[in-house]
mmCIF file of C-alpha atoms in Angstrom:
data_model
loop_
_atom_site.group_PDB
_atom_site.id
_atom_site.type_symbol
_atom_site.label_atom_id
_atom_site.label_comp_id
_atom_site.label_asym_id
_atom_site.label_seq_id
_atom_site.Cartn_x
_atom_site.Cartn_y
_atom_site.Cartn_z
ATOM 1 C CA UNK A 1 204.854 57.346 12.917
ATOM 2 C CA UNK A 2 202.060 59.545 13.057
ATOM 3 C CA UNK A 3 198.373 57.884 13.038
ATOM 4 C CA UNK A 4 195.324 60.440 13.001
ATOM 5 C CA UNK A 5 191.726 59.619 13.596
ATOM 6 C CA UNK A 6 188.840 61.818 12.289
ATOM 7 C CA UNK A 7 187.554 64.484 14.602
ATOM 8 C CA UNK A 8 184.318 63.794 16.704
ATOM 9 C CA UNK A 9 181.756 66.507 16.457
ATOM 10 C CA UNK A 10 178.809 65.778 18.189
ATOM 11 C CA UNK A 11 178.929 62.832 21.333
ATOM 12 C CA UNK A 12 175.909 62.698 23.502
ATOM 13 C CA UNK A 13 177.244 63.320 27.236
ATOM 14 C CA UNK A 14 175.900 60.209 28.687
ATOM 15 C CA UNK A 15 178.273 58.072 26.305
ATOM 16 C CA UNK A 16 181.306 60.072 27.741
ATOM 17 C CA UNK A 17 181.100 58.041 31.040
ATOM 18 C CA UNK A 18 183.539 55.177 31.487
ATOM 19 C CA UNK A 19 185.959 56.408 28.588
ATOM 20 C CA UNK A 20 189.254 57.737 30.564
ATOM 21 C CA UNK A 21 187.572 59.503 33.684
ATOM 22 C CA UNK A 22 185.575 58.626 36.332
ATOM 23 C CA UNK A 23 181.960 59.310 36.706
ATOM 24 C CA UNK A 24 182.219 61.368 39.253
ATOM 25 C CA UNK A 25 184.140 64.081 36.627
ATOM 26 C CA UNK A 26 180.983 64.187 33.978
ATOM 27 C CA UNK A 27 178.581 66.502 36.005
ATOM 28 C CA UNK A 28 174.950 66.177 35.411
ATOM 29 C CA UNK A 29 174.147 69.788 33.586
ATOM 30 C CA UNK A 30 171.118 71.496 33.241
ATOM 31 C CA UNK A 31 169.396 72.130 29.540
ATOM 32 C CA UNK A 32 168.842 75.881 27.800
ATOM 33 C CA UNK A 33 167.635 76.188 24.695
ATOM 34 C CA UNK A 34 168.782 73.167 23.641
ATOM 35 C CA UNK A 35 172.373 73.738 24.939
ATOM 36 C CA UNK A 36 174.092 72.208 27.996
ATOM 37 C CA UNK A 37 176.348 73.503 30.311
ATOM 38 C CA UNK A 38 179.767 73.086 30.313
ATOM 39 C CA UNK A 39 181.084 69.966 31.998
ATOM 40 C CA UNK A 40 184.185 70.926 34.238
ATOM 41 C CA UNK A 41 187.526 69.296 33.918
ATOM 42 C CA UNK A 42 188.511 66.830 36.396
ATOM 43 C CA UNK A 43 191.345 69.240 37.947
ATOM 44 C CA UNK A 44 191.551 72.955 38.048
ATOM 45 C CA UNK A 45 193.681 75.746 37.091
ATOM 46 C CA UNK A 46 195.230 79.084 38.563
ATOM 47 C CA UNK A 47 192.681 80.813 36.505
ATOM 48 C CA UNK A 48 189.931 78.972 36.821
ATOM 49 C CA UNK A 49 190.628 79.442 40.752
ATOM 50 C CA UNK A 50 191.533 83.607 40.015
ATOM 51 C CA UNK A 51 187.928 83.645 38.215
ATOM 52 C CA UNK A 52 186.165 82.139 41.259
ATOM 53 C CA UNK A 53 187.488 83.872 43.383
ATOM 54 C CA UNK A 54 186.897 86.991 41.726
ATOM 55 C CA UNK A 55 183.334 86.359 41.428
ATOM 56 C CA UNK A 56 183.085 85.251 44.597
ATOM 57 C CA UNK A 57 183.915 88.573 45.609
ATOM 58 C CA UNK A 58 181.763 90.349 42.797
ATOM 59 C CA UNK A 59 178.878 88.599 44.337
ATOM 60 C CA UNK A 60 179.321 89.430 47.785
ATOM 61 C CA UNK A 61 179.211 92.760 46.954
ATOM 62 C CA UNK A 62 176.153 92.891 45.174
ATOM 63 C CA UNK A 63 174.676 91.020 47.966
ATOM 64 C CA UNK A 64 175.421 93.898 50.352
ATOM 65 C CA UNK A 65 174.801 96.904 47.627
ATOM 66 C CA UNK A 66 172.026 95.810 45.539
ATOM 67 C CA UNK A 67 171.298 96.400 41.489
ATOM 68 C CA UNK A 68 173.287 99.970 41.856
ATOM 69 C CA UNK A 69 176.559 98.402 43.194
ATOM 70 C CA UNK A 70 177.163 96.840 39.736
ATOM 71 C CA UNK A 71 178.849 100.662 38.303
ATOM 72 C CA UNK A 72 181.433 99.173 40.945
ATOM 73 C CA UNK A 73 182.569 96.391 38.128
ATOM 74 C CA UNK A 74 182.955 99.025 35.594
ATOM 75 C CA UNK A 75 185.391 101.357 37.456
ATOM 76 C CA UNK A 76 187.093 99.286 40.161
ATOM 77 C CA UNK A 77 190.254 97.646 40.445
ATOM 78 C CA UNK A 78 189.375 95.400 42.696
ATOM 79 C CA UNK A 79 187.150 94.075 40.550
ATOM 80 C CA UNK A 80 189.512 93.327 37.693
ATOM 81 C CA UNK A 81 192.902 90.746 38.354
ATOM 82 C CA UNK A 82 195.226 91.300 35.320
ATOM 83 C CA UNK A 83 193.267 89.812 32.421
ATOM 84 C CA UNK A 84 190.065 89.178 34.429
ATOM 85 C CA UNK A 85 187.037 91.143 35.019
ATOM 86 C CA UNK A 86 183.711 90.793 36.040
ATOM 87 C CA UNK A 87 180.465 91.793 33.993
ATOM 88 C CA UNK A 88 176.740 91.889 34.926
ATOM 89 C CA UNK A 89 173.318 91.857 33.105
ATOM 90 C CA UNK A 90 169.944 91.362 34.571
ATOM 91 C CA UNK A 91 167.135 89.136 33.857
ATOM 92 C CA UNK A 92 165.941 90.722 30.765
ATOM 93 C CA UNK A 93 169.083 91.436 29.256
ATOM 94 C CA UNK A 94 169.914 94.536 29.862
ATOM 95 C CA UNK A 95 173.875 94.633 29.862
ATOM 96 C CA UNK A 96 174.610 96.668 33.644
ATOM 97 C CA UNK A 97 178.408 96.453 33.660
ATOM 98 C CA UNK A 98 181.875 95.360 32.760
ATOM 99 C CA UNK A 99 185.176 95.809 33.651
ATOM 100 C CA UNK A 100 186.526 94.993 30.414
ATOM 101 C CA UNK A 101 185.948 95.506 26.607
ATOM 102 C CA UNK A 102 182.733 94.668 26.784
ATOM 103 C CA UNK A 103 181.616 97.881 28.349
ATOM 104 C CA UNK A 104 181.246 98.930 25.303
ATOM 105 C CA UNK A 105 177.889 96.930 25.153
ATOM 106 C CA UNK A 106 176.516 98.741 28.892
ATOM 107 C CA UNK A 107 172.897 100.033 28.437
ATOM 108 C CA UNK A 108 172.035 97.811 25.488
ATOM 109 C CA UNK A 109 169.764 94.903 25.722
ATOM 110 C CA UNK A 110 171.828 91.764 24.739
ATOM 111 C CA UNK A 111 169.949 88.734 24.127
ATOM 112 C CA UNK A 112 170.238 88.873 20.525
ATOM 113 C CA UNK A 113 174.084 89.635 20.276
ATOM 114 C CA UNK A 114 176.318 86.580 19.842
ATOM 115 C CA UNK A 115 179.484 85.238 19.716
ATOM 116 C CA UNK A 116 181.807 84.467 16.946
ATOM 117 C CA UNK A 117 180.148 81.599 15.838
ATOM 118 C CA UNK A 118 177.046 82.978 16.131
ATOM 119 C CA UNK A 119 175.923 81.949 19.215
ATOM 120 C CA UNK A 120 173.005 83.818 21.211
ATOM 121 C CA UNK A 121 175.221 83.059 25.056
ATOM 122 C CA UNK A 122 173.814 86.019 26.312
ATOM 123 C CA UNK A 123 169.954 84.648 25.956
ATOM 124 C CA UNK A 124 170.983 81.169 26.736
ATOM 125 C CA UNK A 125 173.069 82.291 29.949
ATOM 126 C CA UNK A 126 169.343 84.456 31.356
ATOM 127 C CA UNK A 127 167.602 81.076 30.435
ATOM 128 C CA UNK A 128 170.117 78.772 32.386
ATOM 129 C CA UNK A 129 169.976 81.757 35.224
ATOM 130 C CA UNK A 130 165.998 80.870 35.501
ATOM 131 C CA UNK A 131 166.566 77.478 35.821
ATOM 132 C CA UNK A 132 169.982 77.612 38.501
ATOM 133 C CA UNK A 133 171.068 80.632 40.020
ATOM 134 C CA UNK A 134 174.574 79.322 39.336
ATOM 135 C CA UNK A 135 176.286 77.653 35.948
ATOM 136 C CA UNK A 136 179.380 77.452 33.950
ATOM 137 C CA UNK A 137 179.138 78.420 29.847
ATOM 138 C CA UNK A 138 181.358 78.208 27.081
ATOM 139 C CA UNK A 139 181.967 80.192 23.983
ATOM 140 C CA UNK A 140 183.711 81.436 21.495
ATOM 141 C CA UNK A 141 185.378 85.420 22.012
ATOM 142 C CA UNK A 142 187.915 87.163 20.939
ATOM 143 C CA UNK A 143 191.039 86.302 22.685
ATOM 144 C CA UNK A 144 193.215 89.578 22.480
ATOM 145 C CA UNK A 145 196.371 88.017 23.630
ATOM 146 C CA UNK A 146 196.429 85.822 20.872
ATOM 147 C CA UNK A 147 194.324 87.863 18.255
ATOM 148 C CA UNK A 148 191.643 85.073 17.687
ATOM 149 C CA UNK A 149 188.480 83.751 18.605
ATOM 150 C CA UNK A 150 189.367 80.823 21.413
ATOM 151 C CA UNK A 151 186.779 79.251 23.893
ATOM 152 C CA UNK A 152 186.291 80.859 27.291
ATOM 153 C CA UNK A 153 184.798 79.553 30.028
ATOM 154 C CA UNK A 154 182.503 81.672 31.696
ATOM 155 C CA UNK A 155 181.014 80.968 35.549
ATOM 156 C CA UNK A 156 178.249 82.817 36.501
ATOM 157 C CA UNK A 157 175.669 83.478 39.905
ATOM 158 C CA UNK A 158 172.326 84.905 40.253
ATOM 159 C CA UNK A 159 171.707 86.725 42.978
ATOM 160 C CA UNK A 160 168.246 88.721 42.672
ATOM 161 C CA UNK A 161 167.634 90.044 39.271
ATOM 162 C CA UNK A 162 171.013 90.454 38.573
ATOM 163 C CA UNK A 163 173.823 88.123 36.690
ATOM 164 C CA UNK A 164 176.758 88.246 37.964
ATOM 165 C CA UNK A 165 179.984 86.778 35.772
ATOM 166 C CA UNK A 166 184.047 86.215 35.759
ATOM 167 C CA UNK A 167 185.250 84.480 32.149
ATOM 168 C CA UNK A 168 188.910 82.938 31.260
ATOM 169 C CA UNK A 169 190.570 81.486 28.785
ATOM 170 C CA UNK A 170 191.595 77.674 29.266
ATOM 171 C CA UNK A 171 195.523 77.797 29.187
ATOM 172 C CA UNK A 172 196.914 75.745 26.728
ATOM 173 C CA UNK A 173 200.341 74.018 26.113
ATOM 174 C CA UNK A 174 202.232 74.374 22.986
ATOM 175 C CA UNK A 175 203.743 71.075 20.569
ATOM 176 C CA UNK A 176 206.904 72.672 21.878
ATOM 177 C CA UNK A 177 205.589 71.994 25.685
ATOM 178 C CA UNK A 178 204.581 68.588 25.014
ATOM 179 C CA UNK A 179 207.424 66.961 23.937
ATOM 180 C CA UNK A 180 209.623 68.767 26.757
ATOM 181 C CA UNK A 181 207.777 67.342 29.120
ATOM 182 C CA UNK A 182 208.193 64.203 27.907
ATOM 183 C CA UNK A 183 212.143 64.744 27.788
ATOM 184 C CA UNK A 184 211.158 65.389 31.505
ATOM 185 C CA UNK A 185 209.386 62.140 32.707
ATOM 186 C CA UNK A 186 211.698 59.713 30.846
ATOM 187 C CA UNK A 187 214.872 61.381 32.345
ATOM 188 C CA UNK A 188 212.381 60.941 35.653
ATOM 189 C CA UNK A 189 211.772 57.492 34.963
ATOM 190 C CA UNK A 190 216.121 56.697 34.832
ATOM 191 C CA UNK A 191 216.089 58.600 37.622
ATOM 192 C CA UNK A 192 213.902 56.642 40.392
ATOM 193 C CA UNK A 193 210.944 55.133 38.368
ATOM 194 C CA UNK A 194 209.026 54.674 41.528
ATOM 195 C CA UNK A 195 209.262 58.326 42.269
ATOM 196 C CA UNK A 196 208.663 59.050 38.770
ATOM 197 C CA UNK A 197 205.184 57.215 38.647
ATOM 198 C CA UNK A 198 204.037 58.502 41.931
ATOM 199 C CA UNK A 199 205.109 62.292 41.097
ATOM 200 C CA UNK A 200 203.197 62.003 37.365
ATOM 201 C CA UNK A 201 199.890 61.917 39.349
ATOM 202 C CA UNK A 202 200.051 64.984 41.312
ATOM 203 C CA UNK A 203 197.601 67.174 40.248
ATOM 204 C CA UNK A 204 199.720 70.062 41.326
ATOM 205 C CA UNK A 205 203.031 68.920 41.211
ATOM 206 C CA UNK A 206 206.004 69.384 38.494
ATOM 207 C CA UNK A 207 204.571 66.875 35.798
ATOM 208 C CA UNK A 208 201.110 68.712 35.683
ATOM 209 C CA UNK A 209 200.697 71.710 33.579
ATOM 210 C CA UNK A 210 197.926 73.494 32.572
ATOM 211 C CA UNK A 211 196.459 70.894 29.665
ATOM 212 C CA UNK A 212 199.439 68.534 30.250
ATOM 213 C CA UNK A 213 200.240 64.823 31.870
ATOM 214 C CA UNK A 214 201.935 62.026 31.958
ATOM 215 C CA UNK A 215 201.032 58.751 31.279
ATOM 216 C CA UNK A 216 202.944 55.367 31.539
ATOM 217 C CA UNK A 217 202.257 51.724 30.442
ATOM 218 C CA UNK A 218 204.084 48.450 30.852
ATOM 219 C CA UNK A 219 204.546 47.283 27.673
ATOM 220 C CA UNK A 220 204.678 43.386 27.854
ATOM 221 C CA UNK A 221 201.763 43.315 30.913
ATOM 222 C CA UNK A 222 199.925 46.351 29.023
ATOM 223 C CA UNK A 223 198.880 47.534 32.668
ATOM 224 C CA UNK A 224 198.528 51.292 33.167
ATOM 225 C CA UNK A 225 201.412 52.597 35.785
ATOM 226 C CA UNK A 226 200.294 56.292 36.127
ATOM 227 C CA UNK A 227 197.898 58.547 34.478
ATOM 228 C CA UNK A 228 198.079 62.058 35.568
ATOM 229 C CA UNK A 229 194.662 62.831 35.169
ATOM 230 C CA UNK A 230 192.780 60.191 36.250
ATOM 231 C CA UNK A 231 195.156 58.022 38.900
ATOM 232 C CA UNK A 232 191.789 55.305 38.587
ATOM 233 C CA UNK A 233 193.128 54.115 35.673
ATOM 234 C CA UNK A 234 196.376 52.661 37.229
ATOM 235 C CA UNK A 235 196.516 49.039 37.251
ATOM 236 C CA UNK A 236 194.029 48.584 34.028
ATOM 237 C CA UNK A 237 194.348 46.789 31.057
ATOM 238 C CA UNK A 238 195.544 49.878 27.781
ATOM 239 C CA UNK A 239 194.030 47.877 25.792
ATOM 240 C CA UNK A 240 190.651 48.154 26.895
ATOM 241 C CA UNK A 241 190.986 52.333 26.659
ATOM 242 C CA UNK A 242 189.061 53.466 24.070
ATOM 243 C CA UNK A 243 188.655 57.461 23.517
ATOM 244 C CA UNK A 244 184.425 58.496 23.373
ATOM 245 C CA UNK A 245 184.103 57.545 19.574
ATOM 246 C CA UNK A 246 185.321 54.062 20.309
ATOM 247 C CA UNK A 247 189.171 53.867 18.853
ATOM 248 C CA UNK A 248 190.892 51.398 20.716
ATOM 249 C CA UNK A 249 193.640 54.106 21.158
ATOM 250 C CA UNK A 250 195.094 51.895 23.888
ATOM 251 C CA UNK A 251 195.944 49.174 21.577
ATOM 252 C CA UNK A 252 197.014 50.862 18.271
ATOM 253 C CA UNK A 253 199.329 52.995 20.773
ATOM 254 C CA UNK A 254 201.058 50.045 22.293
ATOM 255 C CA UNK A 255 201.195 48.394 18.372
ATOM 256 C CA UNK A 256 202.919 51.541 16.911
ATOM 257 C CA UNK A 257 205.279 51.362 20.148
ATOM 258 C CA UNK A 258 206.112 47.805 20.098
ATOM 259 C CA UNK A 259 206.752 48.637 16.311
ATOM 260 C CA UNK A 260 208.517 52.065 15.741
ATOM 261 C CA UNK A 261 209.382 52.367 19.489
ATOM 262 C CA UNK A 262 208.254 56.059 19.661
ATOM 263 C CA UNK A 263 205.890 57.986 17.577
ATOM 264 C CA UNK A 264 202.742 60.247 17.771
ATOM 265 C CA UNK A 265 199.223 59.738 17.758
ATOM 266 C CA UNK A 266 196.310 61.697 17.464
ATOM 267 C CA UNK A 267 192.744 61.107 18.578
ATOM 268 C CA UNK A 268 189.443 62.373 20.768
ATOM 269 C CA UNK A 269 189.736 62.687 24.493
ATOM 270 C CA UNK A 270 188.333 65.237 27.193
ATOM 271 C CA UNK A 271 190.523 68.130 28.162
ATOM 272 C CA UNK A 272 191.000 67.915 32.034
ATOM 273 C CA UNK A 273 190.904 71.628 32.264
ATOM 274 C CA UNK A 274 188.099 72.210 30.328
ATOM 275 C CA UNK A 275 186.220 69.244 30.645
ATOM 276 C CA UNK A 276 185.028 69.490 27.038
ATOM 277 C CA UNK A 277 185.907 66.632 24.270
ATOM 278 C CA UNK A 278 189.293 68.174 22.101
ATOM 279 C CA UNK A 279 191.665 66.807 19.596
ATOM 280 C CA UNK A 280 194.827 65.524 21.552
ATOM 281 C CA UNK A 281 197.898 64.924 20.154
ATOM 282 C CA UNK A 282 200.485 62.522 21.917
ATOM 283 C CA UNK A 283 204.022 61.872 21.657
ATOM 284 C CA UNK A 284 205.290 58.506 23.298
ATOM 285 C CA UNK A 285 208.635 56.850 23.902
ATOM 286 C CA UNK A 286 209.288 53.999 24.810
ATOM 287 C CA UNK A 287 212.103 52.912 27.733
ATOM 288 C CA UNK A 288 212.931 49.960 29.570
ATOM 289 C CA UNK A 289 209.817 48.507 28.469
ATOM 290 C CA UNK A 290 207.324 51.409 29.460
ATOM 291 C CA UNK A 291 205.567 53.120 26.844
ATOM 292 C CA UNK A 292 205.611 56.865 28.394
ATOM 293 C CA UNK A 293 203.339 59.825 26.536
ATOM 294 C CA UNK A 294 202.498 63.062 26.482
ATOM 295 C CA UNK A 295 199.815 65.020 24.767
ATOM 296 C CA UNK A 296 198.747 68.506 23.525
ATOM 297 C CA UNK A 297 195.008 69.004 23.233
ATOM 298 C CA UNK A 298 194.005 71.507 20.407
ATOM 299 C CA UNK A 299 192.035 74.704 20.145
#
């Protein structure tokens, strides 16, 4: 049985604390224009980590060679790793470099050019650069492994007059993904359930990928047994988890299972990886008298 709530659009950030994650994952983020940074997901990613350490490196380099070392970016290949690059603009908006298609744009002040929804990042990325010589922005840009306009993320660092920037693309796991991984942990769970629940939480072990995770309940108790990303929530009450919009998604998940015994559901939670509130979809099983799911969040 499938059960689908209505998508949540707008969620002010202050009533995301206390729904699924701890505080400590909803970041306090400075205002531009009206627009707030992007809050970071709760665990990382291999390109999320590629991307800092990329600019990491862009940064240092501008440190030692000043405003002219930026042509560097353009023309380097150690300033581009596979489908990353690094781009620069300064204070005004003046576009200085880029190591990918964007070079097209080098020379031209950008303030007013926008994304595919319309979106003036450039100008709101100078104005969050004035406030915090370092940030994290999202927006929408064409994705040209998957011909479409997706979200990147986009982390960025001052240093003088001069923006420096690395952006990626938040992986994300297919329908396909999701319910293999759930063939995964219940074969896991016949296995050595104790081993099972411990391995689900490892951030980087074999039942975390990308977007994905496990999590268990005890059906007659209704206690959480693992939650791969947010191992808090072990030893609470499902029935008191509620996604940021207020569906008890805790309790109509353990009806449908006590009911159908496996189904999917559908609601509003925050994406670990991107930190950002997404449409998940969840299958769940149930076995031995666990309710175990797994969920897909989508683009």
């Amino acid at each position: 049985m499938l059960l689908t709530r209505r998508p949540l659009y707008v969620l002010a950030l202050s009533s995301l604390v206390g729904f699924g994650l701890p505080a400590a994952a909803v970041a306090a983020t400075p205002a531009a224009n009206g627009n707030a940074e992007t809050t970071p997901g709760i665990y990382g990613n291999p390109q999320a980590e590629r991307a800092t350490a990329l600019l990491e490196r862009a940064v240092e380099h501008v440190r030692k060679t000043g405003v002219m070392g930026v042509d560097a970016f353009s023309r380097e290949a150690e300033f581009i790793d596979r489908d990353l690059y690094v781009y620069a603009l300064d204070m005004s908006g003046r576009f200085l470099a880029s190591g990918g298609a964007s070079a097209v744009l080098i020379g031209q002040n950008v303030l007013t050019e926008t994304d595919l929804d319309g979106r003036p990042f450039f100008k709101e990325m100078v104005e969050m650069a004035k406030a915090s010589d370092h940030g994290r922005i999202e927006y929408h840009w064409f994705n040209p492994a998957d011909s479409k306009s997706e979200p990147k993320l986009t982390t960025y660092q001052r240093v003088g007059n001069v923006i420096v920037a690395v952006g990626y693309y938040a992986p994300r796991a297919t329908p396909a993904q999701a319910r293999s991984l759930l063939k995964r942990a219940m074969k896991a769970m016949i296995d050595d359930e104790a081993a099972a629940l411990t391995a689900f939480q490892h951030f980087k072990g074999p039942f975390v990928r990308d977007d994905l995770y496990v999590v268990v309940v005890d059906i007659a108790s209704r206690k959480v047994l693992a939650h791969g990303a947010n191992p808090a929530l072990v030893g609470t009450d499902a029935n008191a988890q509620k996604s940021p919009d207020g569906v008890e998604i805790g309790r109509e998940m353990l009806a449908l299972a006590r009911k159908d015994g496996k189904g999917e559901y559908e609601y509003n939670w925050r994406n670990p990886l991107t930190g950002r509130l997404e449409k998940k979809h969840s299958y769940f099983s149930t076995q031995n008298g666990r309710l175990i799911g797994v969920g897909y969040f989508s683009r």
